[in-house]
Amino acid sequence: MSLYQEAADLILSSKHMLALTGAGISTESGIPDFRSNTGYYSKMDPMAALSRDTLLNNPRQFYREGFVILKDLQDKKPNEGHYALAQLEDLGYLKGIVTQNIDNLHTRAGSKTVYEVHGHTRTVHCLKCGKTLPFEDYRKKVLVDQEIPPKCPSCGGDLRPDVVMFGDMMPPAFEAAFAAAQNSDLMLVCGSSLVVAPVSYLPGMVKKLIIINKEETPYDYKADIVLHEAIGPALTKIVEAVNEKRSS
Ligand code: NAD
């Protein structure tokens, strides 16, 4: 039996499967991750560039470096990995996706229960009055109007993206993801180095683990199935195996 078929067996026998996705699922959509050889760490220090401290105290650095990571995500499209997870949810096997990604690609692929534990790039808000604006308006202020830091049209306060930056509190979505993990018997981890806390604690909470990641992760030793390969094609083969077993 192939590892895809073994993964399908685990999925078919699970009662509550959760997926945990990281930047690696979106590299096939043309979005660099952080820690691969070609990731953002090879060009800058994302922990400094995308930090709350830099945003508040050194906005020029934030808009020169951190903003570069955020500004083009709206133009990217979901890939076969995102669609495969949406299909597993439609089939009733996947109960939700906990994602560290901020690129909105799971919802754009049709996934419904998505815990965006590091926020998203659909909106921004004003640090002074709390007003929410579309990310696109904020992007235009920075790139076209060169307004740095960009200001709230209502009160003139500074705007900030609705992504969780280094130094920020975790959002309520993390509590919901934690509760979902407590309820789960299988986690399908796709494209995370599993080194960013507190999300990296979640795989330790479930009995069964499937990991798809090009490189080793700290949880490989604990996983039932590990696939060190590209996520999109691997997930497609797993969904095919699930469908074959369902119809046999
Ligand atoms: P990471 O960069 O630490 O790890 C990504 C992992 O995915 C690496 O181990 C890499 O080997 C693997 N990988 C990359 N492409 C792959 C592919 N096609 N197939 C299989 N494996 C592949 O990412 P992380 O664990 O998500 O943590 C870093 C932080 O990066 C997160 O907090 C996240 O918010 C942020 N981030 C998000 C995006 C995004 O929204 N797309 C992009 C960059 C960074």
Short mmCIF file of C-alpha atoms and ligand atoms in Angstrom, two decimals:
data_model
loop_
_atom_site.label_atom_id
_atom_site.label_comp_id
_atom_site.label_asym_id
_atom_site.label_seq_id
_atom_site.Cartn_x
_atom_site.Cartn_y
_atom_site.Cartn_z
CA MET A 1 0.00 0.00 0.00
CA SER A 2 1.32 3.50 -0.85
CA LEU A 3 1.71 6.19 1.80
CA TYR A 4 -1.13 8.11 0.08
CA GLN A 5 -3.43 5.11 0.58
CA GLU A 6 -2.29 4.78 4.20
CA ALA A 7 -3.04 8.47 4.71
CA ALA A 8 -6.48 7.92 3.14
CA ASP A 9 -7.15 5.08 5.61
CA LEU A 10 -6.29 7.34 8.54
CA ILE A 11 -8.56 10.05 7.16
CA LEU A 12 -11.45 7.65 6.55
CA SER A 13 -11.21 6.24 10.07
CA SER A 14 -10.89 9.63 11.80
CA LYS A 15 -13.80 11.25 13.63
CA HIS A 16 -12.46 14.80 13.78
CA MET A 17 -9.61 15.73 11.46
CA LEU A 18 -8.03 19.17 11.55
CA ALA A 19 -5.47 20.54 9.08
CA LEU A 20 -2.65 22.82 10.15
CA THR A 21 -1.12 24.80 7.33
CA GLY A 22 1.90 27.05 7.08
CA ALA A 23 3.65 29.15 4.49
CA GLY A 24 4.77 26.00 2.61
CA ILE A 25 1.28 25.31 1.22
CA SER A 26 1.34 28.66 -0.56
CA THR A 27 4.83 28.53 -2.12
CA GLU A 28 3.21 26.71 -5.09
CA SER A 29 1.07 29.86 -5.51
CA GLY A 30 4.27 31.91 -5.85
CA ILE A 31 4.43 33.23 -2.27
CA PRO A 32 7.84 32.75 -0.60
CA ASP A 33 7.84 31.12 2.84
CA PHE A 34 10.09 32.25 5.69
CA ARG A 35 12.52 29.42 6.32
CA SER A 36 13.24 27.62 3.00
CA ASN A 37 16.52 28.44 1.20
CA THR A 38 14.59 30.87 -1.01
CA GLY A 39 12.40 32.19 1.84
CA TYR A 40 12.29 35.69 3.31
CA TYR A 41 14.96 34.88 5.92
CA SER A 42 17.48 34.72 3.04
CA LYS A 43 16.77 38.43 2.30
CA MET A 44 15.81 40.05 5.61
CA ASP A 45 14.92 39.35 9.22
CA PRO A 46 11.11 38.91 9.14
CA MET A 47 10.98 38.83 12.94
CA ALA A 48 12.21 42.42 12.99
CA ALA A 49 10.53 43.58 9.78
CA LEU A 50 7.08 42.28 10.75
CA SER A 51 7.14 43.19 14.42
CA ARG A 52 4.83 45.37 16.45
CA ASP A 53 7.85 47.24 17.79
CA THR A 54 9.11 48.09 14.28
CA LEU A 55 5.62 49.17 13.12
CA LEU A 56 5.21 51.54 16.08
CA ASN A 57 8.76 52.82 16.50
CA ASN A 58 10.36 52.53 13.06
CA PRO A 59 7.54 52.76 10.49
CA ARG A 60 9.97 53.53 7.65
CA GLN A 61 11.63 50.11 8.17
CA PHE A 62 8.21 48.45 8.46
CA TYR A 63 7.03 49.91 5.14
CA ARG A 64 10.40 49.23 3.45
CA GLU A 65 10.65 45.57 4.58
CA GLY A 66 7.64 44.11 6.43
CA PHE A 67 5.08 45.60 4.05
CA VAL A 68 6.87 43.88 1.13
CA ILE A 69 5.76 40.53 2.58
CA LEU A 70 2.11 41.68 2.67
CA LYS A 71 1.59 43.89 -0.34
CA ASP A 72 1.23 41.39 -3.20
CA LEU A 73 -0.74 38.60 -1.50
CA GLN A 74 -4.06 39.85 -2.92
CA ASP A 75 -2.91 39.02 -6.46
CA LYS A 76 -2.11 35.37 -5.73
CA LYS A 77 -4.35 32.41 -6.51
CA PRO A 78 -5.02 29.18 -4.58
CA ASN A 79 -3.17 26.09 -5.83
CA GLU A 80 -4.10 22.40 -5.96
CA GLY A 81 -3.14 21.95 -2.28
CA HIS A 82 -5.67 24.58 -1.14
CA TYR A 83 -8.34 23.04 -3.39
CA ALA A 84 -7.61 19.51 -2.12
CA LEU A 85 -8.22 20.64 1.48
CA ALA A 86 -11.46 22.36 0.45
CA GLN A 87 -12.54 19.09 -1.16
CA LEU A 88 -11.75 17.08 2.00
CA GLU A 89 -13.99 19.48 3.92
CA ASP A 90 -16.78 19.16 1.32
CA LEU A 91 -16.54 15.37 1.63
CA GLY A 92 -17.09 15.73 5.38
CA TYR A 93 -13.71 14.44 6.57
CA LEU A 94 -11.92 17.71 7.34
CA LYS A 95 -13.55 19.69 10.15
CA GLY A 96 -11.42 22.80 9.87
CA ILE A 97 -8.09 24.37 8.90
CA VAL A 98 -5.84 26.13 11.36
CA THR A 99 -3.64 28.34 9.23
CA GLN A 100 -0.61 30.44 10.05
CA ASN A 101 -0.97 32.02 6.63
CA ILE A 102 -2.21 35.53 6.07
CA ASP A 103 -2.81 35.18 2.33
CA ASN A 104 -6.57 34.38 2.39
CA LEU A 105 -6.03 31.49 -0.04
CA HIS A 106 -7.93 28.82 1.91
CA THR A 107 -11.15 30.85 1.93
CA ARG A 108 -10.61 31.77 -1.72
CA ALA A 109 -10.31 28.03 -2.51
CA GLY A 110 -13.70 27.45 -0.87
CA SER A 111 -12.73 26.20 2.60
CA LYS A 112 -15.36 27.23 5.14
CA THR A 113 -14.00 26.60 8.63
CA VAL A 114 -10.66 28.39 8.69
CA TYR A 115 -8.95 29.52 11.90
CA GLU A 116 -6.67 32.34 10.77
CA VAL A 117 -4.46 32.36 13.84
CA HIS A 118 -2.01 34.92 12.40
CA GLY A 119 -4.71 37.17 10.97
CA HIS A 120 -5.29 37.98 7.30
CA THR A 121 -4.74 40.62 4.63
CA ARG A 122 -8.34 41.53 3.84
CA THR A 123 -8.56 44.52 6.16
CA VAL A 124 -6.55 46.99 8.25
CA HIS A 125 -7.64 49.09 11.22
CA CYS A 126 -6.90 52.40 12.85
CA LEU A 127 -4.81 52.24 16.02
CA LYS A 128 -6.63 55.32 17.38
CA CYS A 129 -10.36 54.97 16.59
CA GLY A 130 -10.52 51.29 15.53
CA LYS A 131 -12.10 52.01 12.14
CA THR A 132 -11.70 49.13 9.66
CA LEU A 133 -10.71 49.68 6.03
CA PRO A 134 -10.17 47.29 3.09
CA PHE A 135 -6.52 46.24 2.74
CA GLU A 136 -6.61 47.52 -0.84
CA ASP A 137 -7.24 51.12 0.31
CA TYR A 138 -4.29 50.88 2.72
CA ARG A 139 -2.08 49.37 0.03
CA LYS A 140 -2.89 52.27 -2.30
CA LYS A 141 -2.08 54.80 0.40
CA VAL A 142 1.39 53.27 0.80
CA LEU A 143 2.26 52.44 -2.80
CA VAL A 144 0.50 55.18 -4.78
CA ASP A 145 0.12 58.08 -2.33
CA GLN A 146 3.42 57.27 -0.53
CA GLU A 147 1.70 58.05 2.77
CA ILE A 148 3.99 56.56 5.43
CA PRO A 149 2.68 55.70 7.89
CA PRO A 150 -0.76 55.63 6.23
CA LYS A 151 -3.43 57.56 8.14
CA CYS A 152 -7.05 56.84 9.04
CA PRO A 153 -9.43 58.89 6.82
CA SER A 154 -11.74 59.45 9.84
CA CYS A 155 -9.44 60.50 12.68
CA GLY A 156 -5.91 60.73 11.26
CA GLY A 157 -4.58 57.92 13.47
CA ASP A 158 -2.04 55.40 12.14
CA LEU A 159 -3.41 52.39 10.26
CA ARG A 160 -2.11 48.88 10.80
CA PRO A 161 -2.73 45.58 9.00
CA ASP A 162 -4.95 42.93 10.64
CA VAL A 163 -2.09 40.43 10.69
CA VAL A 164 -0.58 39.12 13.91
CA MET A 165 2.94 40.47 14.08
CA PHE A 166 5.81 39.38 16.29
CA GLY A 167 5.07 40.96 19.68
CA ASP A 168 1.27 41.01 19.18
CA MET A 169 -1.22 39.07 21.30
CA MET A 170 -2.76 36.00 19.67
CA PRO A 171 -6.30 36.67 18.34
CA PRO A 172 -9.52 34.89 19.49
CA ALA A 173 -9.14 32.57 16.47
CA PHE A 174 -6.26 30.92 18.30
CA GLU A 175 -8.47 29.98 21.26
CA ALA A 176 -11.00 28.50 18.84
CA ALA A 177 -8.21 26.59 17.07
CA PHE A 178 -6.93 25.29 20.41
CA ALA A 179 -10.43 24.03 21.31
CA ALA A 180 -10.76 22.38 17.89
CA ALA A 181 -7.37 20.66 18.37
CA GLN A 182 -8.50 19.34 21.78
CA ASN A 183 -11.45 17.79 19.98
CA SER A 184 -9.42 16.23 17.17
CA ASP A 185 -8.09 12.73 16.68
CA LEU A 186 -6.08 13.43 13.49
CA MET A 187 -4.04 16.42 12.32
CA LEU A 188 -2.86 16.88 8.74
CA VAL A 189 0.10 19.28 8.83
CA CYS A 190 1.02 20.89 5.51
CA GLY A 191 3.96 23.22 4.94
CA SER A 192 4.93 24.38 8.38
CA SER A 193 8.38 24.21 9.91
CA LEU A 194 6.49 23.88 13.23
CA VAL A 195 8.88 26.20 15.04
CA VAL A 196 6.61 29.24 15.50
CA ALA A 197 4.90 29.14 18.93
CA PRO A 198 2.20 28.82 20.10
CA VAL A 199 0.87 27.16 16.91
CA SER A 200 3.73 24.67 17.07
CA TYR A 201 2.18 23.17 20.24
CA LEU A 202 -1.00 22.03 18.43
CA PRO A 203 0.36 18.85 16.76
CA GLY A 204 1.37 17.62 20.21
CA MET A 205 -2.30 17.65 21.25
CA VAL A 206 -3.65 15.04 18.82
CA LYS A 207 -3.23 11.24 18.72
CA LYS A 208 -2.56 10.80 14.99
CA LEU A 209 -0.44 12.95 12.73
CA ILE A 210 0.20 13.16 8.99
CA ILE A 211 2.95 15.61 8.01
CA ILE A 212 3.62 16.84 4.48
CA ASN A 213 6.69 19.04 4.32
CA LYS A 214 9.75 19.15 2.08
CA GLU A 215 12.07 19.39 5.05
CA GLU A 216 12.14 17.61 8.40
CA THR A 217 10.07 19.03 11.24
CA PRO A 218 10.43 18.61 15.01
CA TYR A 219 7.30 16.40 14.98
CA ASP A 220 8.40 13.89 12.32
CA TYR A 221 9.40 11.37 15.00
CA LYS A 222 5.85 11.41 16.40
CA ALA A 223 3.97 11.30 13.08
CA ASP A 224 2.15 8.24 11.73
CA ILE A 225 2.91 9.29 8.14
CA VAL A 226 5.57 11.73 6.91
CA LEU A 227 5.78 12.79 3.27
CA HIS A 228 8.86 14.85 2.45
CA GLU A 229 7.51 16.11 -0.85
CA ALA A 230 5.61 18.92 -2.57
CA ILE A 231 2.26 19.58 -0.90
CA GLY A 232 -0.03 20.19 -3.90
CA PRO A 233 0.65 16.90 -5.73
CA ALA A 234 0.77 14.92 -2.45
CA LEU A 235 -2.59 16.23 -1.24
CA THR A 236 -4.14 15.60 -4.66
CA LYS A 237 -2.99 11.97 -4.51
CA ILE A 238 -4.34 11.60 -0.97
CA VAL A 239 -7.76 12.95 -2.03
CA GLU A 240 -7.74 10.57 -5.02
CA ALA A 241 -7.02 7.66 -2.66
CA VAL A 242 -9.84 8.79 -0.35
CA ASN A 243 -12.27 8.91 -3.28
CA GLU A 244 -11.17 5.47 -4.55
CA LYS A 245 -11.64 3.90 -1.14
CA ARG A 246 -15.03 5.57 -0.69
CA SER A 247 -16.31 4.14 -3.96
CA SER A 248 -14.85 0.63 -3.52
P1 NAD B 1 8.09 28.40 7.49
O1 NAD B 1 8.64 29.26 6.40
O2 NAD B 1 8.77 28.44 8.81
O3 NAD B 1 8.08 26.88 6.99
C1 NAD B 1 7.59 26.51 5.76
C2 NAD B 1 7.91 25.02 5.55
O4 NAD B 1 7.27 24.60 4.38
C3 NAD B 1 9.40 24.74 5.39
O5 NAD B 1 9.79 23.71 6.28
C4 NAD B 1 9.53 24.29 3.93
O6 NAD B 1 10.47 23.25 3.75
C5 NAD B 1 8.16 23.80 3.61
N1 NAD B 1 7.75 23.96 2.21
C6 NAD B 1 7.86 25.07 1.44
N2 NAD B 1 7.28 24.87 0.25
C7 NAD B 1 6.83 23.60 0.24
C8 NAD B 1 6.15 22.81 -0.71
N3 NAD B 1 5.79 23.28 -1.90
N4 NAD B 1 5.85 21.53 -0.39
C9 NAD B 1 6.20 21.01 0.84
N5 NAD B 1 6.84 21.73 1.79
C10 NAD B 1 7.14 23.01 1.49
O7 NAD B 1 6.56 28.75 7.61
P2 NAD B 1 5.57 28.61 8.84
O8 NAD B 1 5.83 27.36 9.59
O9 NAD B 1 4.21 28.88 8.29
O10 NAD B 1 5.93 29.80 9.85
C11 NAD B 1 6.36 31.04 9.46
C12 NAD B 1 5.42 32.20 9.54
O11 NAD B 1 5.37 32.64 8.22
C13 NAD B 1 3.99 32.01 9.87
O12 NAD B 1 3.76 32.70 11.03
C14 NAD B 1 3.19 32.69 8.75
O13 NAD B 1 2.29 33.65 9.28
C15 NAD B 1 4.22 33.44 7.98
N6 NAD B 1 4.16 33.49 6.52
C16 NAD B 1 2.97 33.36 5.85
C17 NAD B 1 2.96 33.39 4.47
C18 NAD B 1 1.65 33.26 3.75
O14 NAD B 1 0.62 33.74 4.24
N7 NAD B 1 1.63 32.60 2.58
C19 NAD B 1 4.14 33.54 3.75
C20 NAD B 1 5.34 33.71 4.46
C21 NAD B 1 5.34 33.67 5.85
#
